[in-house]
PDB file of N, CA and C in Angstrom:
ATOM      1  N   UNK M   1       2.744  11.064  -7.678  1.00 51.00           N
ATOM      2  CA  UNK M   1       1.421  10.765  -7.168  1.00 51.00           C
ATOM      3  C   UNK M   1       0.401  11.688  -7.812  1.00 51.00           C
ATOM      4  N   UNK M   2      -0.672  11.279  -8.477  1.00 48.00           N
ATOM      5  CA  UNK M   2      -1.485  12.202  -8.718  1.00 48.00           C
ATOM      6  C   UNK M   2      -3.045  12.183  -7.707  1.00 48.00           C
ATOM      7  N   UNK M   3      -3.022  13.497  -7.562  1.00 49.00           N
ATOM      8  CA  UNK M   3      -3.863  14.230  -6.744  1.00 49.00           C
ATOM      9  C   UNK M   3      -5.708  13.659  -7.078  1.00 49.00           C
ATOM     10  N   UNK M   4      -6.435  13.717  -6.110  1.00 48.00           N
ATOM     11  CA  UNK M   4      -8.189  13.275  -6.675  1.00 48.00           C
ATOM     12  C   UNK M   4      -8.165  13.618  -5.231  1.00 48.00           C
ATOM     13  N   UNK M   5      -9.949  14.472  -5.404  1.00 46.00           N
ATOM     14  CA  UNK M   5     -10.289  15.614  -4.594  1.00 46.00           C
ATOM     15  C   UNK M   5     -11.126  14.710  -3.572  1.00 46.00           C
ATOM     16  N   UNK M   6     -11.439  13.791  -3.584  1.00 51.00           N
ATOM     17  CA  UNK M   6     -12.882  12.919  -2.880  1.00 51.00           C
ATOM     18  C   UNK M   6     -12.517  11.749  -2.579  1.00 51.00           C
ATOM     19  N   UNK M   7     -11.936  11.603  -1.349  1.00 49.00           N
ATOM     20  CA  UNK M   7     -11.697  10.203  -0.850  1.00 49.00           C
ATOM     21  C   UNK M   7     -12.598   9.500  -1.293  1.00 49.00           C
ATOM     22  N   UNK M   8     -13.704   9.249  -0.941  1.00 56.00           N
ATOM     23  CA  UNK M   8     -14.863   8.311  -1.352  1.00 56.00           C
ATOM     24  C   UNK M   8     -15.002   7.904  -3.018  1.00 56.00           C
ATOM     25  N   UNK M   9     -14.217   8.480  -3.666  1.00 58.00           N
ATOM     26  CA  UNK M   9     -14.069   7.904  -5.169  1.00 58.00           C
ATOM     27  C   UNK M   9     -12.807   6.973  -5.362  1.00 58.00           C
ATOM     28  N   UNK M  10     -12.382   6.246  -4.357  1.00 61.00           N
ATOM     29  CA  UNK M  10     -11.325   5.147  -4.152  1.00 61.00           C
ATOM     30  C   UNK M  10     -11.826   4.093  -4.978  1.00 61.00           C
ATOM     31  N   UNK M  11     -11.564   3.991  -6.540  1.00 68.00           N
ATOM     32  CA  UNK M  11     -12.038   2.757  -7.269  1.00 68.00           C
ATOM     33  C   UNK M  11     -11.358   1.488  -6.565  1.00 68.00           C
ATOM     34  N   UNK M  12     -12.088   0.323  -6.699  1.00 73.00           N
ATOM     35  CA  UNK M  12     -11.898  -0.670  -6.566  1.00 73.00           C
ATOM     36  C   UNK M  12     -10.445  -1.581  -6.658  1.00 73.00           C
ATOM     37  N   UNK M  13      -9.641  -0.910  -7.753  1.00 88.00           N
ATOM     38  CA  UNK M  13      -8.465  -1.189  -8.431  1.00 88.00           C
ATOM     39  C   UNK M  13      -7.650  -0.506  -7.721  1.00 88.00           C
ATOM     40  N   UNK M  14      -7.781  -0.268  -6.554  1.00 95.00           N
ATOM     41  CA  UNK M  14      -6.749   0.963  -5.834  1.00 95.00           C
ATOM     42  C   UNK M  14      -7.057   0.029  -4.288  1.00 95.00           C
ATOM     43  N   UNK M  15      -5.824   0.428  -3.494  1.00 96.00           N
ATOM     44  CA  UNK M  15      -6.285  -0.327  -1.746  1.00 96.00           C
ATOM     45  C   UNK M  15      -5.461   0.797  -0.769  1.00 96.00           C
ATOM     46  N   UNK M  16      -6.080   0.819  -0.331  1.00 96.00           N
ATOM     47  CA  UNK M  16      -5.573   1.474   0.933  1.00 96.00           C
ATOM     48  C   UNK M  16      -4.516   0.934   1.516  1.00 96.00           C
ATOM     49  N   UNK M  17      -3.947   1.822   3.026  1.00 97.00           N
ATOM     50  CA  UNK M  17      -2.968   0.906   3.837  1.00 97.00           C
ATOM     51  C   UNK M  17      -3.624   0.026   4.417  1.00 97.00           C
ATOM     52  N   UNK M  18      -4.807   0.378   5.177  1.00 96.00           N
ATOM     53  CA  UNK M  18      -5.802  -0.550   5.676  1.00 96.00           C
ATOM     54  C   UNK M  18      -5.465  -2.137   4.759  1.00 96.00           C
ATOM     55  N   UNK M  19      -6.193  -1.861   3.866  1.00 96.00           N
ATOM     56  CA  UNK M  19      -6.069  -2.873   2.804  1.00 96.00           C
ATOM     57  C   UNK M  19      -5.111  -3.666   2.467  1.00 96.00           C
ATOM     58  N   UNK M  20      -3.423  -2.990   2.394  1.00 97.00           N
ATOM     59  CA  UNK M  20      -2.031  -3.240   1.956  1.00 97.00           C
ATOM     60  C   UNK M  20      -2.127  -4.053   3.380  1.00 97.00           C
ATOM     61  N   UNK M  21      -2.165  -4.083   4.476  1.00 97.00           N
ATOM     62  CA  UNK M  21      -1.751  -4.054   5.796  1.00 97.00           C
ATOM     63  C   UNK M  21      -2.449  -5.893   5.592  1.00 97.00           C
ATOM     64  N   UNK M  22      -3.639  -5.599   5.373  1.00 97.00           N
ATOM     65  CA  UNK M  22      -5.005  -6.856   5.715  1.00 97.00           C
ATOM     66  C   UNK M  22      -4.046  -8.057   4.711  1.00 97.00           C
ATOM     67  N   UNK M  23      -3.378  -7.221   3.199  1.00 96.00           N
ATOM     68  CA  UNK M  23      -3.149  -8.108   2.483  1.00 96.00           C
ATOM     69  C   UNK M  23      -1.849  -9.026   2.898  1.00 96.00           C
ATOM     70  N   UNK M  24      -0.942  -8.353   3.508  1.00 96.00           N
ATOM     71  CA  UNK M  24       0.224  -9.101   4.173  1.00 96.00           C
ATOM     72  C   UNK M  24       0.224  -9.593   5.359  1.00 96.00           C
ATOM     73  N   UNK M  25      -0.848  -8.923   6.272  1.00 96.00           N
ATOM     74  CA  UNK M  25      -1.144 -10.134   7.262  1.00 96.00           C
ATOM     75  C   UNK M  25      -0.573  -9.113   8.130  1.00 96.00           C
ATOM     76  N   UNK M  26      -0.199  -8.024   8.468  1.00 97.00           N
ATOM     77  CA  UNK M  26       0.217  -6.934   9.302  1.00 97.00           C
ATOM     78  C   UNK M  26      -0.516  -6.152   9.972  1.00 97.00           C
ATOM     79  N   UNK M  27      -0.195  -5.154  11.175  1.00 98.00           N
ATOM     80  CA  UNK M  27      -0.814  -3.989  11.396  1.00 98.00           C
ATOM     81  C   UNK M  27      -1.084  -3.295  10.100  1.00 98.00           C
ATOM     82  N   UNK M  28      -1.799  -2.410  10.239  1.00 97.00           N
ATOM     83  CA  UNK M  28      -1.637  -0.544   9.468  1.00 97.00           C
ATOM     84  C   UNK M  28      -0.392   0.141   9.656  1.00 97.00           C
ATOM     85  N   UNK M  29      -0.503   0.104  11.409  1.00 98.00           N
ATOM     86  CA  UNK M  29       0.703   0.824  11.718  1.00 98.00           C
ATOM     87  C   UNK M  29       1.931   0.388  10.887  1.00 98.00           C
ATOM     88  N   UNK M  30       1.984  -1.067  11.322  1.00 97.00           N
ATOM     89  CA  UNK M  30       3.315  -1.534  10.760  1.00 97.00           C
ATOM     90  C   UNK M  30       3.511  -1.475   9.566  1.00 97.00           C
ATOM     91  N   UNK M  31       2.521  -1.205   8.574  1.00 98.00           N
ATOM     92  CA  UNK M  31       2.540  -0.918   6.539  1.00 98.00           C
ATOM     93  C   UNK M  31       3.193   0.502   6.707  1.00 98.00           C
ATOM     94  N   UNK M  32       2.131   1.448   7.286  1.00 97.00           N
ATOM     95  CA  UNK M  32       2.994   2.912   7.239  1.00 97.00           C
ATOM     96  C   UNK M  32       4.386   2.804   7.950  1.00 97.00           C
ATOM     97  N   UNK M  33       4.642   2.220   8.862  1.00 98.00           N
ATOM     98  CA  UNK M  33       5.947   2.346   9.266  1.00 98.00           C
ATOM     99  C   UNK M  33       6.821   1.946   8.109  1.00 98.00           C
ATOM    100  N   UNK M  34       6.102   0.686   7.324  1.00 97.00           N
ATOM    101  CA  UNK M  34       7.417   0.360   5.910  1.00 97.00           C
ATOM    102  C   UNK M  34       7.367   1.837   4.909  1.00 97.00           C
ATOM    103  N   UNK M  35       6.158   2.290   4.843  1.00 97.00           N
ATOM    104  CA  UNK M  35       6.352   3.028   3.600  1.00 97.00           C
ATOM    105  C   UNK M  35       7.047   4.307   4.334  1.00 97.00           C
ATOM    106  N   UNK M  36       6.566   4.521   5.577  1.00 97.00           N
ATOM    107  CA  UNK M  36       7.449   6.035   5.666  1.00 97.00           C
ATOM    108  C   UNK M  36       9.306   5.847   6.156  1.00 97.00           C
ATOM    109  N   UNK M  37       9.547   4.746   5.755  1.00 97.00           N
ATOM    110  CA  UNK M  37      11.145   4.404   6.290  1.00 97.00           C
ATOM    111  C   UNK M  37      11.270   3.932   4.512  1.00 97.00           C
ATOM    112  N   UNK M  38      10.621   4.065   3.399  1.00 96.00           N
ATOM    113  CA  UNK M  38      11.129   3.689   2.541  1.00 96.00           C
ATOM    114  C   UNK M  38      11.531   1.820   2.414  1.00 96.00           C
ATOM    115  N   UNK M  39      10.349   1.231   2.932  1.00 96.00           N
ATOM    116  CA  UNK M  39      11.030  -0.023   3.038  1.00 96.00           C
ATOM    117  C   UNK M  39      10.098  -0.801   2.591  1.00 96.00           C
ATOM    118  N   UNK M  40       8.423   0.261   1.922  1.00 97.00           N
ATOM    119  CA  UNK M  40       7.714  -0.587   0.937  1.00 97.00           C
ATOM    120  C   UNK M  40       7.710   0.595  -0.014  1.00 97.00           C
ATOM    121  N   UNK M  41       6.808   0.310  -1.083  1.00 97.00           N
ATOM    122  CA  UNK M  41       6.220   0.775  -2.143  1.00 97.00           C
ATOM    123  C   UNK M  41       5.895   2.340  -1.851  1.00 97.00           C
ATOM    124  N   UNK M  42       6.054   3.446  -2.412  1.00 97.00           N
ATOM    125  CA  UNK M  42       5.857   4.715  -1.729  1.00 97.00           C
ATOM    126  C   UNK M  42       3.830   4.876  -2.932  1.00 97.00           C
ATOM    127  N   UNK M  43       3.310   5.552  -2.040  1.00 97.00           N
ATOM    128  CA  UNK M  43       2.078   5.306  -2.686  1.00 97.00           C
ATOM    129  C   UNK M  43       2.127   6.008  -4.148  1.00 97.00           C
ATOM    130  N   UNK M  44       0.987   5.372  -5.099  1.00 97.00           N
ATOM    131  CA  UNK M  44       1.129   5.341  -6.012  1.00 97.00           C
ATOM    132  C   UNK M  44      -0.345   6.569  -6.599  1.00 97.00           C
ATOM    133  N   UNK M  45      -0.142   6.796  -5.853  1.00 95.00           N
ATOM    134  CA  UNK M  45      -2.005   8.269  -5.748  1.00 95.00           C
ATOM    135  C   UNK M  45      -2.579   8.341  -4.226  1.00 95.00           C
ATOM    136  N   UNK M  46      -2.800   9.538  -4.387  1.00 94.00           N
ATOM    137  CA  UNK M  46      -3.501   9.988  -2.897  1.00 94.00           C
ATOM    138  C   UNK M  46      -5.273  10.357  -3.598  1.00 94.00           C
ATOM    139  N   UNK M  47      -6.165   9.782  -3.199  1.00 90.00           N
ATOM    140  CA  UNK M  47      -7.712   9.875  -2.783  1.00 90.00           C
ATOM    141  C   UNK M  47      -7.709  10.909  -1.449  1.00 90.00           C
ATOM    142  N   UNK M  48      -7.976  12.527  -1.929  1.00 91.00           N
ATOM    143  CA  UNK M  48      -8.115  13.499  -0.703  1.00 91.00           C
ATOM    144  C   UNK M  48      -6.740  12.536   0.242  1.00 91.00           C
ATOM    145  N   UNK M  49      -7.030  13.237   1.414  1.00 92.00           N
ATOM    146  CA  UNK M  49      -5.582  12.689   2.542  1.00 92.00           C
ATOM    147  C   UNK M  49      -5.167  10.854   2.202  1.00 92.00           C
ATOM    148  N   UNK M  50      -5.800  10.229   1.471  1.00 93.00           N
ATOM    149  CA  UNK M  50      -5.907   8.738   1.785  1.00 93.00           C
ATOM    150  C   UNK M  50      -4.811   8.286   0.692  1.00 93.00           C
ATOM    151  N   UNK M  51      -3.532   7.717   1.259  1.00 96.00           N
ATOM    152  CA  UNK M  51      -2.645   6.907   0.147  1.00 96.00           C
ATOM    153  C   UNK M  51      -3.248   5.450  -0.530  1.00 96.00           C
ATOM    154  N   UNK M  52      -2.712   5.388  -1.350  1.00 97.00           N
ATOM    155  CA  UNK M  52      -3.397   4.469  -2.316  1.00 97.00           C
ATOM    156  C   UNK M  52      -2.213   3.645  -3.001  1.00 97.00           C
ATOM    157  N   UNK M  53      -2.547   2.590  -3.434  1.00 97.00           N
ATOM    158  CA  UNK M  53      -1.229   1.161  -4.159  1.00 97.00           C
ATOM    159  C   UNK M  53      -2.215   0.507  -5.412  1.00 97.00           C
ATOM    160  N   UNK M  54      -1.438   0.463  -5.703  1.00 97.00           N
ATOM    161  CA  UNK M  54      -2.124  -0.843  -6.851  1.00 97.00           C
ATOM    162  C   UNK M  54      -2.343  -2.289  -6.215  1.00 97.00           C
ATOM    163  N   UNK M  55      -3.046  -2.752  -6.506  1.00 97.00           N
ATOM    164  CA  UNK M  55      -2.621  -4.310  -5.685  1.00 97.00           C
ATOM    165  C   UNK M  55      -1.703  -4.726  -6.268  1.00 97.00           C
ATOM    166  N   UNK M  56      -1.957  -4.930  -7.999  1.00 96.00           N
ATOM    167  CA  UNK M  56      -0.270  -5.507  -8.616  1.00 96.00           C
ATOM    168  C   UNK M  56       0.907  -4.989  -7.837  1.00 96.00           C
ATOM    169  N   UNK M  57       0.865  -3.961  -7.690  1.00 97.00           N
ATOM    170  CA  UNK M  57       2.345  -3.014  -7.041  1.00 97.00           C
ATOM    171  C   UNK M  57       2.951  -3.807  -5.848  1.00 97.00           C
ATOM    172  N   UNK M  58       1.601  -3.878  -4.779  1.00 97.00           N
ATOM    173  CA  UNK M  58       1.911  -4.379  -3.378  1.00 97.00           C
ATOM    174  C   UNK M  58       1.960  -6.130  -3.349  1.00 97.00           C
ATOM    175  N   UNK M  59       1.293  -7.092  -4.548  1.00 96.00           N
ATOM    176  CA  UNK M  59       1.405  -8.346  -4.435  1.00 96.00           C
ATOM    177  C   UNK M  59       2.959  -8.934  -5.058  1.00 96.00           C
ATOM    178  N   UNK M  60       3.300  -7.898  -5.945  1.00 96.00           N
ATOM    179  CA  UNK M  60       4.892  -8.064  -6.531  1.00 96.00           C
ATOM    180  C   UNK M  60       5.922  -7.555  -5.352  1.00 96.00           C
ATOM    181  N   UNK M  61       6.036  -6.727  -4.927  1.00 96.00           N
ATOM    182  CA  UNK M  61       6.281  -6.333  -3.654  1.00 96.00           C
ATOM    183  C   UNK M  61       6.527  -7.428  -2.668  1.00 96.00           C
ATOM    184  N   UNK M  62       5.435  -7.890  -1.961  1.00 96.00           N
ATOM    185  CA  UNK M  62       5.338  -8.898  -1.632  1.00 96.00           C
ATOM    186  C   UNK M  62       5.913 -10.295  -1.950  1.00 96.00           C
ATOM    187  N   UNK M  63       5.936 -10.511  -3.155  1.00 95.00           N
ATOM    188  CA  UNK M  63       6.430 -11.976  -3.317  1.00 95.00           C
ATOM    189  C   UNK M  63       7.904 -11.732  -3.694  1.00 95.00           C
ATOM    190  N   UNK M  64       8.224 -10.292  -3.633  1.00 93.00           N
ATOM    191  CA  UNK M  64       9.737 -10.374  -3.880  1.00 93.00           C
ATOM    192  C   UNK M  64      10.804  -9.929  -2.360  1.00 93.00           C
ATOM    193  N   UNK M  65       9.997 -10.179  -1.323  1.00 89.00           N
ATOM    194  CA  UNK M  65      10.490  -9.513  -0.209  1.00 89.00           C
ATOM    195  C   UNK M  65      11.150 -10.923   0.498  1.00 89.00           C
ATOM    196  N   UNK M  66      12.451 -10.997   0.998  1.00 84.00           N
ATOM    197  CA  UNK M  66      13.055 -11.728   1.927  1.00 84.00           C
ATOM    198  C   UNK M  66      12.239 -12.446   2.822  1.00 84.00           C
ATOM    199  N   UNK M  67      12.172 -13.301   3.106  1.00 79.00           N
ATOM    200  CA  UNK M  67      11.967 -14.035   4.370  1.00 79.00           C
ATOM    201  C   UNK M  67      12.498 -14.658   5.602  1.00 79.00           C
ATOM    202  N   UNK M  68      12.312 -14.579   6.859  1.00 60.00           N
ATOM    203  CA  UNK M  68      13.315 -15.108   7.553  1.00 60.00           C
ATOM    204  C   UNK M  68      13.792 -16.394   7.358  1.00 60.00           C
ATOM    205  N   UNK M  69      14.700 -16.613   7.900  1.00 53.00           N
ATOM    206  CA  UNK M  69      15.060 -18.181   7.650  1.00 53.00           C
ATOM    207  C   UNK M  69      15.065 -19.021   6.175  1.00 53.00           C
ATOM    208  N   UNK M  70      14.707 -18.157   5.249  1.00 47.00           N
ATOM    209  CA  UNK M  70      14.945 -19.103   4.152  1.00 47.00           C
ATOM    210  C   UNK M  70      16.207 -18.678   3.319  1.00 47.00           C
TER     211      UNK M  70
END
């Protein structure tokens, strides 16, 4: 993970859990619960305290994850 001193410089090309969470249709809670059990994407840069993903990272992620019933 590389380090950046100023949350508020979160380029555009970067998403939050907030964000990761909105994109799969989940809590927050429930995104950090995947990443801190190792069961998504571990973040890919921290903005000051704030973890950060690529969207590519989390939409590949996503379309490669199990589903029930199928």
């Amino acid at each position: 993970m590389t380090p950046a001193t100023d949350p508020s410089s979160l380029p555009d090309d970067w998403w939050t859990a907030t964000e990761c969470a909105a994109y799969l249709g989940i809590t927050r809670g429930t995104w950090t619960a995947y990443v801190s059990r190792e069961q998504a994407p571990a973040p890919e840069r921290m903005f000051g305290r704030s973890p950060a993903w690529k969207p590519q990272t989390i939409m590949s992620w996503a379309a490669s994850r199990p589903r029930h019933g199928k």
